[in-house]
mmCIF file of N, CA and C in Angstrom:
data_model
loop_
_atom_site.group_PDB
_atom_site.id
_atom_site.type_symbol
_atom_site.label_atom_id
_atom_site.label_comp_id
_atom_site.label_asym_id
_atom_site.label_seq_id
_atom_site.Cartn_x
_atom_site.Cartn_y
_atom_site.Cartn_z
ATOM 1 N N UNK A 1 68.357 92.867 354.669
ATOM 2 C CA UNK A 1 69.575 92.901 353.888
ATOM 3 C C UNK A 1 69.299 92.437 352.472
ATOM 4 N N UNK A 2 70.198 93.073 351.530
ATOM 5 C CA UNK A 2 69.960 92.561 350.061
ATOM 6 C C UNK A 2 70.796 91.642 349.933
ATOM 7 N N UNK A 3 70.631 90.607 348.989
ATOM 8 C CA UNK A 3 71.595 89.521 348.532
ATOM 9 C C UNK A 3 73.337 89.953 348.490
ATOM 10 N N UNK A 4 72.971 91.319 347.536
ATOM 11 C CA UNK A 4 74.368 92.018 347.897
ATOM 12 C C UNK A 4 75.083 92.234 348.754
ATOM 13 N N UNK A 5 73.924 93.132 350.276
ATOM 14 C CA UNK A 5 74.706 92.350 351.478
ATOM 15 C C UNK A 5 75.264 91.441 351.862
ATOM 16 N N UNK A 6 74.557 90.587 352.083
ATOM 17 C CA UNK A 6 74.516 89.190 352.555
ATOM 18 C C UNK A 6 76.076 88.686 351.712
ATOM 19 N N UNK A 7 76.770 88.804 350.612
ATOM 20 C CA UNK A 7 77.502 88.554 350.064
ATOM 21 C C UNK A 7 78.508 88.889 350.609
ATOM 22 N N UNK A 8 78.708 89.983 350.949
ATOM 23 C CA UNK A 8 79.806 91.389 351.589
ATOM 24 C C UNK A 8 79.799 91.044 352.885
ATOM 25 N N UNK A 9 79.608 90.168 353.674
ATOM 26 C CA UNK A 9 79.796 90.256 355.058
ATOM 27 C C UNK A 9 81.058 90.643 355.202
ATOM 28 N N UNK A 10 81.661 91.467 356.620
ATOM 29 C CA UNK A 10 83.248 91.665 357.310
ATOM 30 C C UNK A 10 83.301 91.581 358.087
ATOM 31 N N UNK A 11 84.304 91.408 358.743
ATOM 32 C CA UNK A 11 84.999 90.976 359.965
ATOM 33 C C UNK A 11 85.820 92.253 360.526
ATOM 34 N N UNK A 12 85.356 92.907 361.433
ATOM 35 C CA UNK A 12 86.510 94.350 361.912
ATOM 36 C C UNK A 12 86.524 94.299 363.465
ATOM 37 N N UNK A 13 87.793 94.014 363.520
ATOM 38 C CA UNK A 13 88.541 94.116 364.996
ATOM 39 C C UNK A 13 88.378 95.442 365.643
ATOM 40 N N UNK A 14 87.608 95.494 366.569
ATOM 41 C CA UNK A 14 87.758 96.763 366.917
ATOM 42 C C UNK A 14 88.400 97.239 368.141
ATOM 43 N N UNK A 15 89.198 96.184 369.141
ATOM 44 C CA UNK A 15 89.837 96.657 370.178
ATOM 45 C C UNK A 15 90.880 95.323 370.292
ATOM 46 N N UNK A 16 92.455 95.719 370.362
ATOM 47 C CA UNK A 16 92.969 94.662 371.288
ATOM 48 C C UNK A 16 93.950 94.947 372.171
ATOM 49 N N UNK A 17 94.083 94.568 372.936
ATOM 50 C CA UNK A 17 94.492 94.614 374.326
ATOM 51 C C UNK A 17 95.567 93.759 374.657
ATOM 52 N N UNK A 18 96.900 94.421 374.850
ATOM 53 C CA UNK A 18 97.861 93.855 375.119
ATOM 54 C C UNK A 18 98.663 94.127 376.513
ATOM 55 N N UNK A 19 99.325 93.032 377.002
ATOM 56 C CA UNK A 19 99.836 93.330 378.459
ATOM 57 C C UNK A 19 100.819 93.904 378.422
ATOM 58 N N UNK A 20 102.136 93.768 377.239
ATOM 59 C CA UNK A 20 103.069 93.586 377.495
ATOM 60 C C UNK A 20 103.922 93.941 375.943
ATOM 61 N N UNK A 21 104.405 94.874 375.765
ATOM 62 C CA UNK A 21 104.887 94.969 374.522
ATOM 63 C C UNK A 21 105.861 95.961 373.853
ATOM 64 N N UNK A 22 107.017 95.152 373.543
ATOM 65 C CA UNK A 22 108.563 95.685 373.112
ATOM 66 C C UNK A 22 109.119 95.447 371.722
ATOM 67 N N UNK A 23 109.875 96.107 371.407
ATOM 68 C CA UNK A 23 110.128 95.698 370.050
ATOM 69 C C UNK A 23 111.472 96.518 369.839
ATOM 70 N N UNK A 24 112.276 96.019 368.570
ATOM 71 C CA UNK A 24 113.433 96.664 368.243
ATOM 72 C C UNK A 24 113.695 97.361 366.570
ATOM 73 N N UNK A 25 114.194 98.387 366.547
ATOM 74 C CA UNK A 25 113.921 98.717 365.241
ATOM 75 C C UNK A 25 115.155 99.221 364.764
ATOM 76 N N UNK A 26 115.756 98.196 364.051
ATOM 77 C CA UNK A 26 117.203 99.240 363.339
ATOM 78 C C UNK A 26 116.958 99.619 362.201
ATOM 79 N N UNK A 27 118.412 100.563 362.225
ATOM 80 C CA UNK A 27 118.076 101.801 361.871
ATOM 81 C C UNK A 27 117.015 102.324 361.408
ATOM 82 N N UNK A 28 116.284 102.818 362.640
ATOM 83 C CA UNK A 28 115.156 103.481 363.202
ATOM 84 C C UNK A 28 114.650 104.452 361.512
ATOM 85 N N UNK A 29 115.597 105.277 361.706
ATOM 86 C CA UNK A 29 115.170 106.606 361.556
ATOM 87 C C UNK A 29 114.889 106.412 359.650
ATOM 88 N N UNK A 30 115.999 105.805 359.379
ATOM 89 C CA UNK A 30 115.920 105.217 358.021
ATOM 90 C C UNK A 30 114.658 104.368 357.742
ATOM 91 N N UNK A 31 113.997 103.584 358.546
ATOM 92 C CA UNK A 31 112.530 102.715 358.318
ATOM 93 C C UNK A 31 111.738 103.615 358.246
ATOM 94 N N UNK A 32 111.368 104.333 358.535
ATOM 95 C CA UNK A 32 110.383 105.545 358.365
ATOM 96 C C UNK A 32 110.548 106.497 357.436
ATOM 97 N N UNK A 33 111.273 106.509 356.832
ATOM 98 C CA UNK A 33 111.177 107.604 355.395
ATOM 99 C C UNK A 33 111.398 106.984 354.137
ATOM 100 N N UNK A 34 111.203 105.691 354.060
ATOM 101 C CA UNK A 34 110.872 105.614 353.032
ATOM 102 C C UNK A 34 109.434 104.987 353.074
ATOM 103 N N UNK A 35 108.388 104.601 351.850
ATOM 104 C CA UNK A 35 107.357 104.386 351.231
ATOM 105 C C UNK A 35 107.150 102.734 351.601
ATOM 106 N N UNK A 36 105.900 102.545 352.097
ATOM 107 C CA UNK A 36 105.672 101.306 352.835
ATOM 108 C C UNK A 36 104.418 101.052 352.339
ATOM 109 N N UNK A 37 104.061 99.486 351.636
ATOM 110 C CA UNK A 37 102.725 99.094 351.071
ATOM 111 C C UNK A 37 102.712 98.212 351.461
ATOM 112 N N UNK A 38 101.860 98.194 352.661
ATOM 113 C CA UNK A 38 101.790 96.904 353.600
ATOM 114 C C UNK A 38 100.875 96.052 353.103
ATOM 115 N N UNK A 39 100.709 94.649 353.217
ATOM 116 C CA UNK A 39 99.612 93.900 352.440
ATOM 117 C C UNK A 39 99.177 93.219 353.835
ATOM 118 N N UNK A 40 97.928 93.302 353.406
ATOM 119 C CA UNK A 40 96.829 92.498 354.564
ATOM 120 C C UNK A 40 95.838 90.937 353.966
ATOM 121 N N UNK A 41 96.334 90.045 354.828
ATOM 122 C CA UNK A 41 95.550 88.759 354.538
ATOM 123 C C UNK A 41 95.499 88.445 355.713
ATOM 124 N N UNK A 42 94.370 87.330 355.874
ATOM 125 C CA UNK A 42 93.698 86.972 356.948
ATOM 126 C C UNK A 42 93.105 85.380 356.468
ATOM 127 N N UNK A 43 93.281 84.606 356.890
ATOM 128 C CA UNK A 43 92.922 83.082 357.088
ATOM 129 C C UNK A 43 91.948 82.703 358.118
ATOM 130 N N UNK A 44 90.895 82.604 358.394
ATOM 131 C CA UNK A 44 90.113 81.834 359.125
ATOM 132 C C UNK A 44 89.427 80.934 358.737
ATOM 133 N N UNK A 45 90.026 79.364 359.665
ATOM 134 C CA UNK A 45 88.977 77.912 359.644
ATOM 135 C C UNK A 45 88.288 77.605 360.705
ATOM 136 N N UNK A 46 87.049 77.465 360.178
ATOM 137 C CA UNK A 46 86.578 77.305 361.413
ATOM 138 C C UNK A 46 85.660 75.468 361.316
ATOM 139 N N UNK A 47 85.336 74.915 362.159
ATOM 140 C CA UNK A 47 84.881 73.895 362.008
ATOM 141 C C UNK A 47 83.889 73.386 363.160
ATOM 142 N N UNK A 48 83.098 72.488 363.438
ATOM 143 C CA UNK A 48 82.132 72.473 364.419
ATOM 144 C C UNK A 48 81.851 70.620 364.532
ATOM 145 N N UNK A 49 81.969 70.259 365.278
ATOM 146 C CA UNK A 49 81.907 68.656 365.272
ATOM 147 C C UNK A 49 81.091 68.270 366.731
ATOM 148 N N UNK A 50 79.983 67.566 366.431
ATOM 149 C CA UNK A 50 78.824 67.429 368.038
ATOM 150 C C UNK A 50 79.487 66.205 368.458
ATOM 151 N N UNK A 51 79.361 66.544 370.104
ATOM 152 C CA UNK A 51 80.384 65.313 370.588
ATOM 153 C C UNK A 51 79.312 64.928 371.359
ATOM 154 N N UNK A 52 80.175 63.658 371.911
ATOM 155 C CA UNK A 52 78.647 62.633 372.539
ATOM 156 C C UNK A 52 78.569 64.045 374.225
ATOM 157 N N UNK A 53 77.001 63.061 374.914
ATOM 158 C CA UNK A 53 77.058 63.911 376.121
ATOM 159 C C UNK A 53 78.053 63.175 377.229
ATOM 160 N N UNK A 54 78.725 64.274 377.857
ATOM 161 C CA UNK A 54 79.466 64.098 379.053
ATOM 162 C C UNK A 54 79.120 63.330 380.019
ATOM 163 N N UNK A 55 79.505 62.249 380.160
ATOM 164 C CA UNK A 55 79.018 61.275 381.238
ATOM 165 C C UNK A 55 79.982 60.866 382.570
ATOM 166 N N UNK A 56 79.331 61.475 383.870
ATOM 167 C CA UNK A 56 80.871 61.527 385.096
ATOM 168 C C UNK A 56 80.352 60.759 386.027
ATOM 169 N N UNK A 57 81.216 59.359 386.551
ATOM 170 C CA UNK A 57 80.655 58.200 387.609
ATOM 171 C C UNK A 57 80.506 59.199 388.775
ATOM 172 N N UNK A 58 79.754 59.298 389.931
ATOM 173 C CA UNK A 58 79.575 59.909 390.972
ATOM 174 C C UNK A 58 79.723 58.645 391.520
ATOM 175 N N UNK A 59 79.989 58.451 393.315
ATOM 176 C CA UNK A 59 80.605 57.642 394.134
ATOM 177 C C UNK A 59 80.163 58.400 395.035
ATOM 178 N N UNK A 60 79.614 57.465 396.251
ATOM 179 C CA UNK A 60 78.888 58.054 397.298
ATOM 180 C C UNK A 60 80.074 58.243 398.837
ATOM 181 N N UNK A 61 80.418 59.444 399.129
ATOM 182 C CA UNK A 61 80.897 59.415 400.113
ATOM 183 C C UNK A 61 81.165 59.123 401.521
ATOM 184 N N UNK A 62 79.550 59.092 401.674
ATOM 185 C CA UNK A 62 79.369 58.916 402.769
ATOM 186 C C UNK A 62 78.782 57.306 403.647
ATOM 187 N N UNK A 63 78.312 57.077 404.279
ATOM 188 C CA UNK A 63 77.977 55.853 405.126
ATOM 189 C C UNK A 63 76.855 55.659 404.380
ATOM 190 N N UNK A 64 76.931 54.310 403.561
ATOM 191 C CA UNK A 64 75.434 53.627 403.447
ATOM 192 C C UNK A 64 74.472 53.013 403.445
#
C-alpha cells in the first residue's frame, strides 16, 4: 500500500440482517416525489484497556 492508501482507509457494511421490521409513512405518496439529500455521518470510539488476569476460588467437592 502507498502512504496514500494507508490514509484512505473505509469502513463498508456489507450485509445486515434484520428479524423484524415495520414502519409508518404519512402521506406516503407525497414523501416520494419530492427531492431528498440525505446526509451520512458515522461516529466510531473505540478504546482498549488490559485488565488484570481472571482469578476463580475452586472448592473441592468431594471427600478429603
Amino acid at each position: 500500500m502507498t502512504a496514500t492508501a494507508q490514509d484512505q482507509r473505509q469502513l463498508a457494511i456489507q450485509r445486515i440482517y434484520l428479524k423484524d421490521v415495520s414502519f409508518e409513512i404519512p402521506n406516503a405518496p407525497e414523501t416520494f416525489r419530492s427531492e431528498w439529500q440525505p446526509e451520512n455521518s458515522m461516529n466510531i470510539n473505540t478504546a482498549a484497556k488490559k485488565r488484570p488476569p481472571m482469578t476463580v476460588p475452586l472448592e473441592s467437592l468431594g471427600p478429603s
